[in-house]
Amino acid sequence: MIVTVLYYLITAAVAALLVANIVKSRKWQDEVLYVIVLIPFLLRLLRLK
Amino acid sequence: MSAEASAAVVLAVMAAAYAAAKLFKLSTELALFAAALAGALAGGAGIPARHIAEGAFTYFDIILIFVTATLFMNFLKESGGVAFVVRAVIGRFHRRKAILFILFAFLLLVPGALTGAGSVTVLVAGGMVATVLGYMGLPRPRVAAIIFLIAGLSAAAPPVSLWAMLTAAGVNMPYVGFFLPLLVPCVLLALVTIFWLGRKAGPVDLALALRELPEPPAGMNGMRIALPFLLFLGLVAAGRIWPFDFPILGLPLIFVAAAGLTLVLSPVRLPVLAVARRTVEQLLPLIGTLTCAGILVQVMTLTGVRGLIAITVVTLPVIAVYLTLFVTLPVSEAVLMWGAAPVLGVPLVLLFNTINLNPVVALAGMSVIWPLGDAVPPTAIIGRLTADTVGMKEPYGRFLLECLGPALLIAAAGTLMVVFSKKLAFLAVF
């Protein structure tokens, strides 16, 4: 249970870093790629998958 | 239309979409995604949201390993640990070229072996090792070739070898038994590479090299560097020694623990958030490729293209496969990057399995060859990154020429591992 919670925290931290980098990014291709990469992180955090 | 013809049409559409995307200067990752979308549309699946989500998850665990391992390495570099080790090594062994080369080879192997990414080796240790090699009188293209080739081998080295992990996942084979089949060729070939390309190196100009290398912060010592690695190894070992009494932590959590200890032991306060953000930015091409390759493979499976490729490869004459491995693997890596492993690696391992070869050793042999493609255009991501890091001003072709000899040897060694995989099966013990 503790390990599961820690993994959710790691996922949330990486998702937050991805979002922060989307905001700062100036290249549209990078922004699109960040959004694609973010998909599994958000789905996991929302417990949809 | 037969199932085969239909899959062939979808494959052609995917290839055309990929080529068109590259023509419009899209990155390789987005070109992979465009190919997946075009394939789904051509296969009559529309925009399959469920399959996109499913595919994006394929390598989620590997992405977590990359991010956490690279964070650990970047904390180590920012705390001055890597600079401390490089300065200590040349300070002590600057007159002994052989020992210096052996230590440099290991220094370059560790970051990539732990993270699975050659780019991490180049960024964490490549620049500093290149500085010293430069002061040993080696020309820049040759220095770049040494860094690039060992970075590639470090990415293939255990415990994290992306090509082996992706392919093993694709054939439902556990990632077990790969440690020695990957470690032995990677270490031997790294040593051969540095001694071959560095054979004309002279003694280090110690004063100049030390002046150019970054100064580690006061208070840095060997213990502060060793303890996080000992924690990492201890946690990995504990899970194996006491499998029923010790919780299964997983590599990402173990890397986070090691990164945390690096932070605590750092003699200077590290800008945690800035380093973490830079780490994710640095890894974007890698984790982007993994996510998009996962989506591509999912769509290939949905539309029957993956089956078509698998059947085509499995029915090829084996001799032709052996003789072309040294071309097909690097070229597939140059086009698809890590996506080459699930697309081409999976059917090849199935082929080798059906002809009674050892799939673990054969896959390890292929994993040693794949990274060579990272210097080949159109992508050449790690090749160009190395050239930039080393500060090479010469044409890119000169760097490729320097790589040629050792690269052929690496390709030959990998191919021989595949051919004689059954005789080398004793290596696949853990």
Coordinates of C-alpha atoms in Angstrom, one line a residue:
Chain A
M1 CA 0.0 0.0 0.0
I2 CA 2.8 2.4 1.0
V3 CA 4.7 1.6 -2.2
T4 CA 1.6 2.2 -4.3
V5 CA 1.1 5.6 -2.7
L6 CA 4.8 6.4 -3.3
Y7 CA 4.4 5.5 -7.0
Y8 CA 1.3 7.8 -7.3
L9 CA 3.4 10.6 -5.8
I10 CA 6.2 10.0 -8.3
T11 CA 3.7 10.0 -11.1
A12 CA 2.2 13.2 -9.9
A13 CA 5.6 14.8 -9.6
V14 CA 6.6 13.9 -13.1
A15 CA 3.2 15.0 -14.4
A16 CA 3.7 18.4 -12.7
L17 CA 7.1 18.7 -14.2
L18 CA 5.7 17.9 -17.7
V19 CA 3.0 20.6 -17.2
A20 CA 5.6 23.1 -16.0
N21 CA 7.7 22.4 -19.1
I22 CA 4.7 22.8 -21.4
V23 CA 4.0 26.2 -20.0
K24 CA 7.6 27.3 -20.5
S25 CA 8.1 25.6 -23.9
R26 CA 8.4 27.9 -26.9
K27 CA 8.4 25.2 -29.6
W28 CA 5.0 23.9 -30.7
Q29 CA 6.3 20.5 -31.6
D30 CA 7.7 20.1 -28.0
E31 CA 4.3 21.2 -26.6
V32 CA 2.4 18.6 -28.6
L33 CA 4.9 15.9 -27.6
Y34 CA 4.6 16.9 -23.9
V35 CA 0.8 16.6 -24.2
I36 CA 1.1 13.1 -25.7
V37 CA 3.6 12.0 -23.0
L38 CA 1.3 13.4 -20.3
I39 CA -1.6 11.1 -21.4
P40 CA -0.6 8.0 -19.4
F41 CA 0.4 10.1 -16.4
L42 CA -3.0 11.8 -16.1
L43 CA -4.9 8.6 -16.8
R44 CA -2.9 6.9 -14.0
L45 CA -3.4 9.8 -11.6
L46 CA -7.2 9.9 -12.3
R47 CA -7.2 6.1 -11.8
L48 CA -8.8 5.6 -15.2
K49 CA -6.1 3.1 -16.1
Chain B
M1 CA -9.2 -7.7 -50.3
S2 CA -7.2 -10.4 -48.4
A3 CA -6.1 -9.8 -44.9
E4 CA -2.4 -9.7 -46.0
A5 CA -3.1 -7.2 -48.8
S6 CA -5.2 -5.0 -46.4
A7 CA -2.3 -4.9 -43.9
A8 CA 0.2 -4.2 -46.6
V9 CA -1.9 -1.2 -47.7
V10 CA -2.1 0.1 -44.2
L11 CA 1.7 -0.4 -43.8
A12 CA 2.3 1.6 -47.0
V13 CA 0.0 4.4 -45.7
M14 CA 2.0 4.5 -42.4
A15 CA 5.3 4.6 -44.2
A16 CA 4.0 7.4 -46.5
A17 CA 2.7 9.4 -43.5
Y18 CA 6.0 9.0 -41.7
A19 CA 8.0 10.1 -44.8
A20 CA 5.6 13.1 -45.3
A21 CA 5.9 14.1 -41.6
K22 CA 9.7 14.1 -41.9
L23 CA 9.5 16.0 -45.1
F24 CA 7.5 18.7 -43.3
K25 CA 10.3 18.8 -40.7
L26 CA 8.3 17.1 -37.9
S27 CA 10.4 15.5 -35.2
T28 CA 10.8 11.7 -35.3
E29 CA 8.5 11.3 -32.3
L30 CA 5.7 13.2 -33.9
A31 CA 6.3 11.5 -37.3
L32 CA 5.8 8.1 -35.4
F33 CA 2.5 9.5 -34.0
A34 CA 1.4 10.7 -37.4
A35 CA 2.1 7.3 -38.9
A36 CA 0.0 5.7 -36.2
L37 CA -2.9 8.0 -36.8
A38 CA -2.7 7.5 -40.6
G39 CA -2.5 3.8 -40.1
A40 CA -5.6 3.8 -37.9
L41 CA -7.5 5.9 -40.4
A42 CA -6.4 3.7 -43.3
G43 CA -7.4 0.6 -41.3
G44 CA -10.9 1.9 -40.8
A45 CA -10.5 2.4 -37.1
G46 CA -10.9 6.2 -37.3
I47 CA -9.1 8.0 -34.4
P48 CA -9.0 5.2 -31.9
A49 CA -8.8 7.1 -28.6
R50 CA -8.9 3.8 -26.5
H51 CA -6.0 2.4 -28.5
I52 CA -4.0 5.6 -28.3
A53 CA -4.4 5.6 -24.5
E54 CA -3.6 1.9 -24.4
G55 CA -0.5 2.3 -26.6
A56 CA 0.7 5.3 -24.6
F57 CA 0.8 3.1 -21.5
T58 CA 2.9 0.3 -23.2
Y59 CA 6.3 1.6 -21.9
F60 CA 5.0 3.6 -18.9
D61 CA 7.1 1.7 -16.4
I62 CA 10.2 2.1 -18.5
I63 CA 9.6 5.9 -18.8
L64 CA 9.4 6.1 -15.0
I65 CA 12.8 4.3 -14.8
F66 CA 14.3 6.7 -17.2
V67 CA 13.1 9.8 -15.5
T68 CA 14.1 8.7 -11.9
A69 CA 17.5 7.3 -13.0
T70 CA 18.4 10.4 -14.9
L71 CA 17.3 12.5 -12.0
F72 CA 19.7 10.5 -9.8
M73 CA 22.6 11.0 -12.3
N74 CA 21.9 14.7 -12.7
F75 CA 21.8 15.3 -8.9
L76 CA 25.2 13.5 -8.8
K77 CA 26.6 15.7 -11.5
E78 CA 25.2 18.9 -10.0
S79 CA 26.6 18.1 -6.5
G80 CA 30.0 17.9 -8.1
G81 CA 30.4 14.1 -7.7
V82 CA 31.3 13.4 -11.3
A83 CA 33.8 16.2 -11.5
F84 CA 35.3 14.9 -8.2
V85 CA 35.7 11.4 -9.7
V86 CA 37.2 12.6 -13.0
R87 CA 39.7 14.9 -11.2
A88 CA 40.6 12.2 -8.7
V89 CA 41.2 9.7 -11.6
I90 CA 43.5 11.9 -13.7
G91 CA 45.2 13.3 -10.6
R92 CA 46.2 9.8 -9.6
F93 CA 46.7 8.0 -12.9
H94 CA 47.7 10.7 -15.4
R95 CA 50.9 8.9 -16.2
R96 CA 49.3 5.5 -16.6
K97 CA 47.4 5.5 -19.8
A98 CA 46.1 1.9 -19.6
I99 CA 44.6 2.4 -16.1
L100 CA 43.2 5.8 -17.1
F101 CA 41.5 4.3 -20.1
I102 CA 40.0 1.4 -18.1
L103 CA 38.6 3.8 -15.5
F104 CA 37.2 6.2 -18.2
A105 CA 35.5 3.3 -19.9
F106 CA 33.8 2.4 -16.6
L107 CA 33.0 6.0 -15.8
L108 CA 31.3 6.3 -19.2
L109 CA 29.5 3.0 -18.9
V110 CA 27.8 3.6 -15.5
P111 CA 25.4 6.5 -16.2
G112 CA 24.0 4.8 -19.4
A113 CA 23.9 1.4 -17.8
L114 CA 21.8 2.7 -14.9
T115 CA 19.5 4.9 -17.0
G116 CA 19.4 3.0 -20.3
A117 CA 20.1 6.2 -22.2
G118 CA 23.3 6.9 -24.0
S119 CA 22.4 10.6 -24.0
V120 CA 22.7 10.6 -20.2
T121 CA 26.3 9.2 -20.4
V122 CA 27.2 12.0 -22.9
L123 CA 25.6 14.7 -20.8
V124 CA 26.8 13.5 -17.4
A125 CA 30.3 12.3 -18.0
G126 CA 31.0 12.7 -21.7
G127 CA 32.1 16.4 -21.6
M128 CA 34.6 15.9 -18.8
V129 CA 36.1 12.7 -20.2
A130 CA 36.3 14.5 -23.6
T131 CA 38.3 17.3 -22.0
V132 CA 40.9 14.9 -20.6
L133 CA 41.1 12.9 -23.8
G134 CA 41.6 16.2 -25.7
Y135 CA 44.6 17.0 -23.5
M136 CA 46.0 13.6 -24.3
G137 CA 46.5 14.8 -27.9
L138 CA 43.5 13.0 -29.5
P139 CA 41.7 14.9 -32.3
R140 CA 38.1 16.0 -31.5
P141 CA 36.4 13.6 -34.0
R142 CA 38.2 10.6 -32.5
V143 CA 37.3 11.8 -28.9
A144 CA 33.7 12.2 -30.1
A145 CA 33.8 8.6 -31.5
I146 CA 35.1 7.2 -28.2
I147 CA 32.4 9.0 -26.2
F148 CA 29.6 8.1 -28.7
L149 CA 30.5 4.4 -29.0
I150 CA 30.9 3.8 -25.3
A151 CA 27.7 5.8 -24.6
G152 CA 25.9 3.4 -27.0
L153 CA 27.3 0.4 -25.3
S154 CA 26.4 1.9 -21.9
A155 CA 22.8 2.2 -23.1
A156 CA 22.8 -1.5 -24.0
A157 CA 24.5 -2.5 -20.8
P158 CA 22.6 -3.9 -17.8
P159 CA 20.6 -3.4 -15.6
V160 CA 18.5 -1.1 -17.9
S161 CA 18.8 -2.0 -21.6
L162 CA 15.9 -0.4 -23.4
W163 CA 16.1 -2.5 -26.6
A164 CA 16.2 -5.7 -24.7
M165 CA 13.4 -4.6 -22.4
L166 CA 11.1 -3.4 -25.2
T167 CA 11.6 -6.5 -27.3
A168 CA 11.3 -8.8 -24.3
A169 CA 8.0 -7.1 -23.4
G170 CA 6.8 -7.5 -27.0
V171 CA 7.3 -11.3 -27.0
N172 CA 6.0 -11.7 -23.4
M173 CA 9.5 -12.8 -22.3
P174 CA 10.5 -11.8 -18.7
Y175 CA 13.5 -9.5 -18.6
V176 CA 15.5 -12.1 -16.7
G177 CA 18.8 -13.7 -17.6
F178 CA 20.1 -10.6 -19.6
F179 CA 22.7 -9.4 -17.0
L180 CA 25.8 -11.3 -18.2
P181 CA 24.9 -11.6 -21.9
L182 CA 24.7 -7.8 -22.0
L183 CA 27.5 -7.0 -19.5
V184 CA 30.3 -9.1 -20.9
P185 CA 30.1 -7.8 -24.5
C186 CA 29.5 -4.2 -23.5
V187 CA 32.4 -4.0 -21.1
L188 CA 34.8 -5.9 -23.5
L189 CA 33.8 -3.8 -26.5
A190 CA 34.0 -0.5 -24.5
L191 CA 37.6 -1.4 -23.5
V192 CA 38.5 -2.4 -27.0
T193 CA 37.0 0.9 -28.4
I194 CA 38.9 3.2 -26.0
F195 CA 42.2 1.3 -26.5
W196 CA 41.8 1.2 -30.3
L197 CA 40.8 4.8 -30.8
G198 CA 43.1 6.1 -28.1
R199 CA 46.2 4.1 -29.1
K200 CA 48.0 7.3 -30.2
A201 CA 47.2 9.3 -27.1
G202 CA 50.0 10.8 -25.1
P203 CA 50.3 11.5 -21.4
V204 CA 47.7 14.0 -19.9
D205 CA 48.7 17.6 -19.7
L206 CA 47.6 17.6 -16.0
A207 CA 47.8 21.3 -15.3
L208 CA 45.8 22.3 -18.3
A209 CA 43.2 19.5 -17.8
L210 CA 42.6 20.3 -14.2
R211 CA 42.3 24.0 -15.0
E212 CA 39.5 23.3 -17.5
L213 CA 37.6 20.7 -15.5
P214 CA 34.9 22.0 -13.1
E215 CA 36.0 22.3 -9.5
P216 CA 34.0 20.1 -7.1
P217 CA 32.6 21.9 -4.0
A218 CA 34.5 21.9 -0.8
G219 CA 33.6 18.9 1.4
M220 CA 32.9 16.5 -1.5
N221 CA 34.5 13.1 -0.9
G222 CA 34.4 9.5 -2.1
M223 CA 31.9 8.5 0.6
R224 CA 29.3 11.1 -0.4
I225 CA 29.5 9.6 -3.9
A226 CA 29.6 5.9 -2.9
L227 CA 26.8 5.9 -0.4
P228 CA 23.9 6.6 -2.9
F229 CA 25.3 3.8 -5.2
L230 CA 25.6 1.4 -2.2
L231 CA 22.0 2.2 -1.2
F232 CA 20.9 1.5 -4.8
L233 CA 22.7 -1.8 -4.9
G234 CA 21.6 -2.7 -1.4
L235 CA 17.9 -2.2 -2.2
V236 CA 18.2 -4.1 -5.5
A237 CA 20.1 -7.0 -3.7
A238 CA 17.7 -7.0 -0.7
G239 CA 14.7 -7.7 -3.0
R240 CA 16.6 -10.7 -4.5
I241 CA 18.0 -12.1 -1.3
W242 CA 14.8 -11.8 0.8
P243 CA 12.1 -12.0 -1.9
F244 CA 9.3 -12.9 0.6
D245 CA 10.3 -10.6 3.4
F246 CA 11.4 -7.4 1.6
P247 CA 8.8 -5.3 -0.2
I248 CA 9.0 -5.1 -4.0
L249 CA 10.1 -1.5 -4.5
G250 CA 10.8 -1.4 -8.2
L251 CA 13.6 0.4 -10.0
P252 CA 11.9 3.9 -10.1
L253 CA 11.4 4.0 -6.3
I254 CA 15.0 2.7 -5.7
F255 CA 16.4 5.4 -8.0
V256 CA 14.3 8.1 -6.2
A257 CA 15.8 6.8 -2.9
A258 CA 19.3 7.0 -4.3
A259 CA 18.6 10.5 -5.7
G260 CA 17.2 11.6 -2.3
L261 CA 20.3 10.4 -0.5
T262 CA 22.5 12.2 -3.1
L263 CA 20.6 15.4 -2.3
V264 CA 21.1 14.9 1.5
L265 CA 24.8 14.2 1.1
S266 CA 25.5 17.0 -1.4
P267 CA 27.9 19.5 0.2
V268 CA 26.1 22.3 -1.6
R269 CA 22.4 23.0 -1.7
L270 CA 21.0 21.8 -5.1
P271 CA 18.3 23.6 -7.1
V272 CA 16.1 20.6 -6.9
L273 CA 13.2 21.9 -9.0
A274 CA 15.4 23.4 -11.7
V275 CA 17.4 20.1 -12.0
A276 CA 14.2 18.1 -12.1
R277 CA 12.7 20.3 -14.8
R278 CA 15.9 20.2 -16.9
T279 CA 15.9 16.4 -16.5
V280 CA 12.4 16.1 -18.0
E281 CA 13.3 18.5 -20.8
Q282 CA 16.5 16.6 -21.5
L283 CA 14.5 13.3 -21.6
L284 CA 11.6 14.6 -23.8
P285 CA 12.9 13.0 -27.1
L286 CA 13.4 9.7 -25.3
I287 CA 10.1 9.5 -23.4
G288 CA 8.3 11.0 -26.4
T289 CA 9.7 8.3 -28.6
L290 CA 8.7 5.6 -26.1
T291 CA 5.1 6.9 -25.8
C292 CA 4.7 7.4 -29.6
A293 CA 6.3 4.0 -30.4
G294 CA 3.9 2.4 -28.0
I295 CA 1.0 4.0 -29.8
L296 CA 2.4 3.0 -33.2
V297 CA 2.9 -0.6 -32.1
Q298 CA -0.7 -0.7 -30.7
V299 CA -2.1 0.6 -34.0
M300 CA 0.1 -1.8 -35.9
T301 CA -1.4 -4.6 -33.8
L302 CA -5.0 -3.3 -34.3
T303 CA -4.6 -3.1 -38.1
G304 CA -2.7 -6.4 -38.7
V305 CA 0.5 -4.7 -39.8
R306 CA 2.5 -6.1 -36.9
G307 CA 1.4 -9.6 -37.8
L308 CA 2.4 -9.0 -41.4
I309 CA 5.9 -7.8 -40.5
A310 CA 6.2 -10.7 -38.0
I311 CA 5.2 -13.3 -40.6
T312 CA 7.4 -11.7 -43.3
V313 CA 10.5 -11.7 -41.0
V314 CA 9.9 -15.2 -39.7
T315 CA 9.8 -16.6 -43.2
L316 CA 12.9 -14.9 -44.4
P317 CA 16.0 -17.1 -45.1
V318 CA 18.0 -17.2 -41.9
I319 CA 21.3 -16.6 -43.6
A320 CA 20.0 -13.4 -45.1
V321 CA 18.9 -12.3 -41.7
Y322 CA 22.3 -13.0 -40.1
L323 CA 24.2 -11.3 -42.9
T324 CA 22.0 -8.1 -42.9
L325 CA 21.7 -7.6 -39.1
F326 CA 24.6 -5.1 -39.1
V327 CA 22.7 -3.0 -41.6
T328 CA 19.0 -3.5 -40.7
L329 CA 19.3 -2.9 -36.9
P330 CA 21.3 0.4 -37.1
V331 CA 19.1 1.7 -40.0
S332 CA 15.9 0.8 -38.1
E333 CA 17.3 2.6 -35.1
A334 CA 18.1 5.6 -37.3
V335 CA 14.6 5.8 -38.6
L336 CA 12.4 4.7 -35.6
M337 CA 14.9 5.2 -32.8
W338 CA 13.8 2.9 -29.8
G339 CA 10.6 2.1 -31.7
A340 CA 12.8 -0.3 -33.8
A341 CA 12.9 -2.8 -31.0
P342 CA 9.1 -3.5 -30.8
V343 CA 8.7 -3.2 -34.6
L344 CA 11.7 -5.2 -35.8
G345 CA 13.1 -6.8 -32.7
V346 CA 10.0 -8.7 -31.8
P347 CA 9.7 -10.7 -35.1
L348 CA 13.4 -11.3 -35.2
V349 CA 13.4 -12.8 -31.7
L350 CA 10.4 -14.9 -32.7
L351 CA 12.4 -16.1 -35.7
F352 CA 15.5 -16.9 -33.6
N353 CA 13.3 -18.8 -31.1
T354 CA 11.7 -20.9 -33.9
I355 CA 15.1 -22.0 -35.2
N356 CA 16.1 -23.1 -31.7
L357 CA 18.5 -20.3 -30.9
N358 CA 18.7 -18.9 -27.3
P359 CA 16.4 -15.9 -27.4
V360 CA 18.0 -14.1 -24.4
V361 CA 21.6 -14.2 -25.8
A362 CA 20.4 -13.5 -29.4
L363 CA 18.5 -10.4 -28.1
A364 CA 21.5 -9.3 -26.1
G365 CA 23.6 -9.5 -29.3
M366 CA 21.0 -7.4 -31.2
S367 CA 20.9 -4.9 -28.4
V368 CA 24.7 -4.3 -28.7
I369 CA 24.2 -3.5 -32.5
W370 CA 21.2 -1.3 -32.3
P371 CA 22.8 1.8 -30.6
L372 CA 25.2 2.2 -33.6
G373 CA 22.2 3.6 -35.5
D374 CA 22.1 6.6 -33.1
A375 CA 24.9 8.2 -35.2
V376 CA 23.2 7.6 -38.5
P377 CA 21.0 10.3 -40.1
P378 CA 18.1 11.1 -40.3
T379 CA 17.8 11.2 -36.5
A380 CA 21.5 10.8 -35.4
I381 CA 20.4 12.3 -32.0
I382 CA 23.1 11.0 -29.9
G383 CA 25.8 11.4 -32.6
R384 CA 25.0 15.1 -32.9
L385 CA 24.7 15.5 -29.2
T386 CA 28.1 14.0 -28.7
A387 CA 29.7 16.2 -31.4
D388 CA 28.2 19.2 -29.7
T389 CA 29.3 18.1 -26.2
V390 CA 32.8 17.5 -27.3
G391 CA 32.9 20.8 -29.2
M392 CA 33.7 19.2 -32.5
K393 CA 34.2 21.8 -35.3
E394 CA 35.1 19.3 -38.1
P395 CA 32.5 17.9 -40.5
Y396 CA 30.2 15.2 -39.1
G397 CA 31.5 12.8 -41.7
R398 CA 34.9 12.7 -40.0
F399 CA 33.3 11.6 -36.8
L400 CA 31.5 8.8 -38.6
L401 CA 34.7 7.7 -40.2
E402 CA 36.4 7.5 -36.8
C403 CA 33.5 5.4 -35.6
L404 CA 33.6 3.0 -38.5
G405 CA 36.3 0.5 -37.4
P406 CA 35.1 -0.2 -33.8
A407 CA 31.5 0.0 -35.1
L408 CA 32.1 -2.9 -37.5
L409 CA 33.7 -4.8 -34.7
I410 CA 30.7 -4.2 -32.4
A411 CA 28.3 -5.3 -35.2
A412 CA 30.4 -8.4 -35.9
A413 CA 30.4 -9.3 -32.1
G414 CA 26.7 -8.8 -31.9
T415 CA 26.0 -10.9 -35.0
L416 CA 28.3 -13.7 -33.7
M417 CA 26.4 -13.6 -30.4
V418 CA 23.1 -14.2 -32.3
V419 CA 24.6 -17.0 -34.4
F420 CA 26.2 -18.8 -31.5
S421 CA 23.6 -17.8 -28.9
K422 CA 22.9 -21.5 -28.1
K423 CA 26.5 -22.1 -27.2
L424 CA 26.6 -18.9 -25.1
A425 CA 23.4 -19.8 -23.3
F426 CA 25.5 -20.4 -20.1
L427 CA 25.7 -16.6 -19.8
A428 CA 21.9 -16.3 -19.3
V429 CA 21.9 -17.2 -15.6
F430 CA 20.5 -14.0 -14.0

